Coordinates of C-alpha atoms and ligand atoms in Angstrom, one line a residue:
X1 CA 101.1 43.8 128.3
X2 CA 104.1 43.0 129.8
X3 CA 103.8 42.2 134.0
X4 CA 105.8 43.6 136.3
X5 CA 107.4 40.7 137.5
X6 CA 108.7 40.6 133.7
X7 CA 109.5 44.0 133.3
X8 CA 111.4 44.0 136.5
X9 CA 113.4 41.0 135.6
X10 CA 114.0 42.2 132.0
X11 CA 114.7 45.9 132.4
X12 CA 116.7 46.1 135.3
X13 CA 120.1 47.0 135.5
X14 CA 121.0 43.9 138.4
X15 CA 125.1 44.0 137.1
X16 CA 128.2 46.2 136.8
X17 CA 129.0 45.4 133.7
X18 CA 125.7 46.1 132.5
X19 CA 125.4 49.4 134.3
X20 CA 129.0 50.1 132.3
X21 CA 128.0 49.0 129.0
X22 CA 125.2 51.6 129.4
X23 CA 126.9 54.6 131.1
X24 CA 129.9 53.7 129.5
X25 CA 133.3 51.6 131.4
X26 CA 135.0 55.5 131.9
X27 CA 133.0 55.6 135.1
X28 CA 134.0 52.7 136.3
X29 CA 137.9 52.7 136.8
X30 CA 137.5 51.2 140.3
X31 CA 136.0 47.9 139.0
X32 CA 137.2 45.1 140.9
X33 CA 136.6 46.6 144.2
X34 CA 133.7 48.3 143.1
X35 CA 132.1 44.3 142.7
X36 CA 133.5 43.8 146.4
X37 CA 131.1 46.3 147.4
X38 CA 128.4 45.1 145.1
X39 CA 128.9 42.1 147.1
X40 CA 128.2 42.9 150.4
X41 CA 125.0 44.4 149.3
X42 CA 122.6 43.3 146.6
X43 CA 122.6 45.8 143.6
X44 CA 119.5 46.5 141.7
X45 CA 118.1 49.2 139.8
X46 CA 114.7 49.4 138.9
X47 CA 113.5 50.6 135.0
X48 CA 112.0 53.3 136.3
X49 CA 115.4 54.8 138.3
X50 CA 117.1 53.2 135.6
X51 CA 115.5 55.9 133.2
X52 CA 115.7 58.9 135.6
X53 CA 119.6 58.9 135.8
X54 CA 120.0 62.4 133.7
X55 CA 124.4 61.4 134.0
X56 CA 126.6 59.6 135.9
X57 CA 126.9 60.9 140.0
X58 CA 123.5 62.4 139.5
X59 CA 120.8 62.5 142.8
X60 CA 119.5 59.3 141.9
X61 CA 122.8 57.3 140.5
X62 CA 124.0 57.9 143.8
X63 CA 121.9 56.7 145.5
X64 CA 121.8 53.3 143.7
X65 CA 125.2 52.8 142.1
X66 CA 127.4 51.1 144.5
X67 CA 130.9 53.1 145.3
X68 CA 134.2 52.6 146.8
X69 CA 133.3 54.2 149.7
X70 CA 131.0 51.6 150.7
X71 CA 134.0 49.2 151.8
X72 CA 135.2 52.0 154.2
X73 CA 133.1 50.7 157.3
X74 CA 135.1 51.8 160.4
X75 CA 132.6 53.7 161.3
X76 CA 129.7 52.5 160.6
X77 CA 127.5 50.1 162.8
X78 CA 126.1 46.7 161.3
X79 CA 122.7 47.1 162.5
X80 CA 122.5 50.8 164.1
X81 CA 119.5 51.1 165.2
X82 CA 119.9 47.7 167.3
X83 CA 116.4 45.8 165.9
X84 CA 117.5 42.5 166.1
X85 CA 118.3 42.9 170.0
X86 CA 114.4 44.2 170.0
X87 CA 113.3 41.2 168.1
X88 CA 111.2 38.6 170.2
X89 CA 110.6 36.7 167.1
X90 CA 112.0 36.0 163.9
X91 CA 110.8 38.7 161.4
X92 CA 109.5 41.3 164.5
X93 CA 111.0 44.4 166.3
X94 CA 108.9 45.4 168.9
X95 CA 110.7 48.6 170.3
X96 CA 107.3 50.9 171.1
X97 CA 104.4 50.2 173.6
X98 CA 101.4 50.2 171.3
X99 CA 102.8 48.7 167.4
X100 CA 105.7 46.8 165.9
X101 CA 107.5 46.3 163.1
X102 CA 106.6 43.4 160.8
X103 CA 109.4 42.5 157.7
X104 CA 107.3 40.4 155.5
X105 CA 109.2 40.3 152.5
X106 CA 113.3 40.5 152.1
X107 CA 113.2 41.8 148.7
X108 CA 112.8 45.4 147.1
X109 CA 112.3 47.0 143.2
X110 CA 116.1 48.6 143.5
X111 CA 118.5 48.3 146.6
X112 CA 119.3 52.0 148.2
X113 CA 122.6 52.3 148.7
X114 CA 122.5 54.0 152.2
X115 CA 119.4 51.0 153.2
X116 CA 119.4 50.9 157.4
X117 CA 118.4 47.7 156.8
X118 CA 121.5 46.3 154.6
X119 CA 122.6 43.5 156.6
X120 CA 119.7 41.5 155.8
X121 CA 117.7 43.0 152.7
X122 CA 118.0 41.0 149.9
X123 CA 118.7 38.1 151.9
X124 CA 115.8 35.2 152.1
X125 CA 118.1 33.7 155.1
X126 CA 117.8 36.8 157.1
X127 CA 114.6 37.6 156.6
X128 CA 112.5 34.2 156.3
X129 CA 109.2 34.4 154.9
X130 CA 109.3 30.4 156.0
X131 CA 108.6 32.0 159.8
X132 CA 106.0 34.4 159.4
X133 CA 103.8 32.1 161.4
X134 CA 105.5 32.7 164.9
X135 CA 105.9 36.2 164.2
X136 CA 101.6 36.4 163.4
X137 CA 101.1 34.3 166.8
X138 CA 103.5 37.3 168.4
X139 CA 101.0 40.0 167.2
X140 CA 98.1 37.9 168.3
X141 CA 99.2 37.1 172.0
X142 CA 100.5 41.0 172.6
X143 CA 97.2 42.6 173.3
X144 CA 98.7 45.6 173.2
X145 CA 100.1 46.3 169.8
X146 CA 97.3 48.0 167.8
X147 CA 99.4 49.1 165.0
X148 CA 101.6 47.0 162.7
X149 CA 103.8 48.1 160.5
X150 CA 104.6 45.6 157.5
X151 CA 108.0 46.3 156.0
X152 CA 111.1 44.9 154.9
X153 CA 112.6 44.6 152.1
X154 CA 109.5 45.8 150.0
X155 CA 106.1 44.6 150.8
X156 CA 103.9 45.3 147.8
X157 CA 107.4 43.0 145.8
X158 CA 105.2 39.9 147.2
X159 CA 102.3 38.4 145.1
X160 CA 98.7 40.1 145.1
X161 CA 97.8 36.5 146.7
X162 CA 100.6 36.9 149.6
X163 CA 99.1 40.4 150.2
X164 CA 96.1 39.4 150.6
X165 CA 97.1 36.4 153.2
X166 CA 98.5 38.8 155.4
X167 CA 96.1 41.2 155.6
X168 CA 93.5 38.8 155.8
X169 CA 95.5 37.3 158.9
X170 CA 96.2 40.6 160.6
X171 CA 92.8 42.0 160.3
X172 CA 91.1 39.2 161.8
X173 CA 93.3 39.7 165.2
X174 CA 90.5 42.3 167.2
X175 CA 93.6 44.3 168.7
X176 CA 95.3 45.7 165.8
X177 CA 93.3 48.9 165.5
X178 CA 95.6 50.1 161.7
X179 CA 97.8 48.6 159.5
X180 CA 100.9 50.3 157.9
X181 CA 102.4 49.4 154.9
X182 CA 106.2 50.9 154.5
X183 CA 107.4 51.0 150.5
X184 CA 109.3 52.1 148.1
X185 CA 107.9 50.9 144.9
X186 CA 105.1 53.7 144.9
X187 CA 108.7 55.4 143.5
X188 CA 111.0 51.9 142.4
X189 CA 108.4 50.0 140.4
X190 CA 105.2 52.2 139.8
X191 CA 103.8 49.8 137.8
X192 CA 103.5 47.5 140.6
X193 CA 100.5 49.6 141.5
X194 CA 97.6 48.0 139.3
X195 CA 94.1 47.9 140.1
X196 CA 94.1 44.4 141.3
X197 CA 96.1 45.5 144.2
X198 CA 94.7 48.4 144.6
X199 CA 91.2 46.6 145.1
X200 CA 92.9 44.2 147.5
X201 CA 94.1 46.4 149.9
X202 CA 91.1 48.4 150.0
X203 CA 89.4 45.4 151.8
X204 CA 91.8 46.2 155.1
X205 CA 90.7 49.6 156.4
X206 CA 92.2 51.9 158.4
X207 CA 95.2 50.8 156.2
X208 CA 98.2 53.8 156.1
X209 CA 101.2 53.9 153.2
X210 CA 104.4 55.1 154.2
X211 CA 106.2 55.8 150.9
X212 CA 109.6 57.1 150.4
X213 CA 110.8 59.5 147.9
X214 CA 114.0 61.6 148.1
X215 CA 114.4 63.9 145.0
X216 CA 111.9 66.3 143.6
X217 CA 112.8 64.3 140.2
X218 CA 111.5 60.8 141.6
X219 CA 107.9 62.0 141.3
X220 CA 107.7 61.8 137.9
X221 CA 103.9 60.8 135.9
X222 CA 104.0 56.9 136.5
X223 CA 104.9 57.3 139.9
X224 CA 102.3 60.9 140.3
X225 CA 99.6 58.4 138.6
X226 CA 100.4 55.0 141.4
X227 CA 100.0 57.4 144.1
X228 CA 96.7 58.4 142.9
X229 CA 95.4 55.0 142.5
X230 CA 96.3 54.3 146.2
X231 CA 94.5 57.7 147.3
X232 CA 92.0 56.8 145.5
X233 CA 91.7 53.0 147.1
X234 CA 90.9 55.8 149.9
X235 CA 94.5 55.2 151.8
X236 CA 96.1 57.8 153.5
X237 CA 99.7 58.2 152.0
X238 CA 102.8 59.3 154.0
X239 CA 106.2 59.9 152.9
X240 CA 109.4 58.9 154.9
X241 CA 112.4 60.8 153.0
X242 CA 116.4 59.9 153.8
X243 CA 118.3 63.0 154.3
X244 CA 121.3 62.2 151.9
X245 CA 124.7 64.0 151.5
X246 CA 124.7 64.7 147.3
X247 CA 121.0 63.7 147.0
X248 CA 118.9 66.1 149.0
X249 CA 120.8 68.5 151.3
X250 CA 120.1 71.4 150.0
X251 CA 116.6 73.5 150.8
X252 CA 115.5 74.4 148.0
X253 CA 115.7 70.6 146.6
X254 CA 113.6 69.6 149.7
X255 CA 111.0 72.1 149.4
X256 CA 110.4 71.2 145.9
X257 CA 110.1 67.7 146.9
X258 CA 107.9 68.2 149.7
X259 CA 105.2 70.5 147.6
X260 CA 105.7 67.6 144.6
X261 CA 104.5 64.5 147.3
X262 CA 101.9 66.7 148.5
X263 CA 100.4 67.4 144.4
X264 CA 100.8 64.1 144.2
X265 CA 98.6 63.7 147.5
X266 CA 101.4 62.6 149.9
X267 CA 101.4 64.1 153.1
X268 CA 105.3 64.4 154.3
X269 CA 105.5 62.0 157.4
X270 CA 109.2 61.7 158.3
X271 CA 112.8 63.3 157.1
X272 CA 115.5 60.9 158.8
X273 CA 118.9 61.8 159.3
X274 CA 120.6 59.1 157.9
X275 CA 121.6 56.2 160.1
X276 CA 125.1 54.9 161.1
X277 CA 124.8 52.5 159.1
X278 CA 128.7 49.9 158.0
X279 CA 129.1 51.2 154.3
X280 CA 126.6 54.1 154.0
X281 CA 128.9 56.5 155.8
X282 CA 129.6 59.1 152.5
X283 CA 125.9 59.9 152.8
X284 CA 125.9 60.8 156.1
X285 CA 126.0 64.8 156.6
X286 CA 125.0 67.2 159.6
X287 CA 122.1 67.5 162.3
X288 CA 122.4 71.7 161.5
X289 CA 121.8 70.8 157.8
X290 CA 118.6 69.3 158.8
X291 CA 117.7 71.6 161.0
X292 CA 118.2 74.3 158.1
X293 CA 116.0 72.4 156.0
X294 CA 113.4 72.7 158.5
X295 CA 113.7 76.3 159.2
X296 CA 113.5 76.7 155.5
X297 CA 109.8 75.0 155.0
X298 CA 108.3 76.0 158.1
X299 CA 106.3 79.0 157.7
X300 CA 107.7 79.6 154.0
X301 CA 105.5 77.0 152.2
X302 CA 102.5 75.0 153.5
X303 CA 102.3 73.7 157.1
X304 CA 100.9 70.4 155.4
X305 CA 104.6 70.4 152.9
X306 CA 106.8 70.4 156.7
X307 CA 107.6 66.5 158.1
X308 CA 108.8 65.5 161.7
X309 CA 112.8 66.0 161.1
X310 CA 114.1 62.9 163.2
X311 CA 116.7 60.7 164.3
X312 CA 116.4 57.1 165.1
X313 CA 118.7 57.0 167.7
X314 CA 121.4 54.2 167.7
X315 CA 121.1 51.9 169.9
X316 CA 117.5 51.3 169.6
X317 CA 116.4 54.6 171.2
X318 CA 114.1 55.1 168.5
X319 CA 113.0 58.0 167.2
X320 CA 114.1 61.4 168.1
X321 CA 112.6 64.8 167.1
X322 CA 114.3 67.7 166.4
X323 CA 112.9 71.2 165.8
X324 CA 114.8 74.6 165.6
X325 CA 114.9 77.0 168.2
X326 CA 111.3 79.3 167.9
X327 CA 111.6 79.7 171.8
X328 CA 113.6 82.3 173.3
X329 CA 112.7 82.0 176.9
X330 CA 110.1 80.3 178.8
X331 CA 109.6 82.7 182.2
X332 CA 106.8 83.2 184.7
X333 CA 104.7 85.8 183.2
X334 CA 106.2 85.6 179.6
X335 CA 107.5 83.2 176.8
X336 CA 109.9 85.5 174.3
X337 CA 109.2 83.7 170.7
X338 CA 110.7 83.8 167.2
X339 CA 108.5 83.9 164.4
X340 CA 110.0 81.7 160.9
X341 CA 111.4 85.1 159.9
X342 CA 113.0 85.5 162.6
X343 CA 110.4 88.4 164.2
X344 CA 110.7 88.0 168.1
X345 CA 107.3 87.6 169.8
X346 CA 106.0 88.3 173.2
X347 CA 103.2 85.7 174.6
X348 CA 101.7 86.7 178.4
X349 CA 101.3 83.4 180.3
X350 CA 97.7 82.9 182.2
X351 CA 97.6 84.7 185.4
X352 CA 95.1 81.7 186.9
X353 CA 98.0 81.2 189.6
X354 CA 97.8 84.9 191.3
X355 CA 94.2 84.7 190.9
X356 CA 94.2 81.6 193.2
X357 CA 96.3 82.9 195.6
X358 CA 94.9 86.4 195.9
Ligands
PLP401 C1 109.8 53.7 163.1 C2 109.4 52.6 163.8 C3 108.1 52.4 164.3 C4 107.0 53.4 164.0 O1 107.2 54.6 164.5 P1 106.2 55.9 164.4 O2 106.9 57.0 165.0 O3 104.9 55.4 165.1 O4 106.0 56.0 162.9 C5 107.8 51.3 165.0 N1 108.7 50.4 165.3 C6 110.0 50.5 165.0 C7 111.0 49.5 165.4 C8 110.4 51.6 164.2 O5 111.6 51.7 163.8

């Protein structure tokens, strides 16, 4: 059986003129600028998206295949959410009290067009695995970070060996209470979840997976059945979906996808707005469509299928939450309330205050 190292390297679509000899050079009349912006930002498509495109400008074509769009940057910020200012250490963003974020690996299964992280993914410069010791001897010194969060690039793209290195290394520092692993290949490269890693990283308990998925289509049976090995290495899985103009604005497409991760035993974590990233602008689309996607799952499907609806504030403000408006008014004796209908609820507030006084 073929590895998949091998099948990543053999069945991937890592070229323009390979993605055009397959969908055919009609889609393509922009070519020479279209490589400028394949360029500025590594291009890869997994086998497994590869074989999920149904036709040209479909949800998941879009977001893989580079565009034109993608040199318009006016807008856009280089690094938005301002990690590198929060980096103490090569390879470490340490925004929050209690955890911090850990890139250990600068590659991924297929590059997302919209990545946050695009000014240094796919780049072994930017994101040197030759420095992970200072950034461990960070994590070991700060007492006070008991939650890391490995990311990247991909994690689980390094070898079972390199996995098991860091883990060892983390779990043997006594402050770091859980470990988070953020990836995508539970969705890229599901065959990158074989029993041999699957029997590593059962050895580092309480260890979390943040996945991310972004169409109801991604979850097909290889990716459904890599899931359930992880859930059943006993590791609670989370998803952390992009909301993307053309991919998943709609609520309908959401709500599908959020019942799908959670068959497939995925508890929806996140749903981002997506950043200001340089190039990434055309996915971009508005806070009110978020918030309609909320409005749409909560109280219409399972309380388990409805995610934190965020924005990671540029700047380095991290993460914001936003909910729609359930509360009319807050008063004295009262709080007027909107049910997910839309049904306006009166709630009486605790008299304990009169009592007191009286
Ligand atoms: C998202 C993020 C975290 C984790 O945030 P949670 O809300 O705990 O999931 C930590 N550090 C950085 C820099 C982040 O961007």
């Amino acid at each position: 059986m073929e590895s998949w190292q091998e099948l990543l390297r053999k069945k991937s679509i890592a070229s323009l003129d390979a993605l055009a000899a397959r969908f055919g050079p009609e889609h393509f009349p922009e070519m020479e600028r279209l490589r400028q912006a394949a360029e500025n930002f590594e291009f890869r498509i997994s086998p497994a998206m590869v074989d999920l495109i149904k036709s040209p400008d479909d949800p998941i074509w879009r977001q893989y295949v580079p565009t034109v769009q993608e040199l318009e940057v006016q807008d856009g910020i280089v690094d938005s959410l301002n990690e590198d200012a929060d980096s103490p250490v090569p390879n470490i963003t340490h925004r929050y009290p209690d955890r911090a974020l850990f890139l250990v690996s600068p590659v991924c299964a297929a590059y997302c067009r919209f990545c946050t992280r695009r000014r240094k993914v796919g780049d072994p410069e930017k994101i040197p695995m030759s420095q992970l010791e200072s950034a461990f001897r960070y994590l070991e010194e700060h007492k006070e970070i008991r939650d890391v969060i490995m990311s990247g690039g991909d994690p689980l793209m390094l070898s079972d060996r390199r996995i098991d290195d860091i883990l060892k290394r983390l779990r043997a520092i006594p402050h770091i209470e859980i470990i988070r692993i953020g990836s995508r290949v539970p969705c890229h490269l599901p065959e990158r979840i074989t029993p041999e890693l699957c029997a590593i990283l059962r050895n580092y308990h309480p260890l979390f997976i943040n996945t991310h998925f972004n169409h109801p289509d991604e979850l097909t049976p290889a990716a459904v059945k890599a899931l359930g090995m992880l859930a059943d290495a006993g590791i609670p899985l989370g998803c952390q979906t992009v909301l993307l103009k053309g991919v998943n604005d709609d609520p309908e497409v959401m709500k599908l996808l959020m019942q799908r991760l959670l068959q497939a035993r995925v508890r929806p974590y996140y749903i981002y707005m997506c950043d200001q990233v340089a190039g990434a602008e055309h996915f971009r689309t508005t806070v009110e469509k978020g918030l309609e996607i909320i409005k749409a799952l909560r109280g219409w499907t399972s309380g388990l299928a409805v995610p934190h609806f965020v924005i990671d504030a540029p700047g380095g403000g991290g993460k914001i939450p936003l909910l729609p408006e359930y509360v009319e008014a807050i008063e004295e004796d009262r709080v007027v309330l909107r049910n997910y209908a839309g049904k306006r609820y009166v709630w009486k507030q605790p008299q304990e205050a009169e009592v007191l006084v009286g």
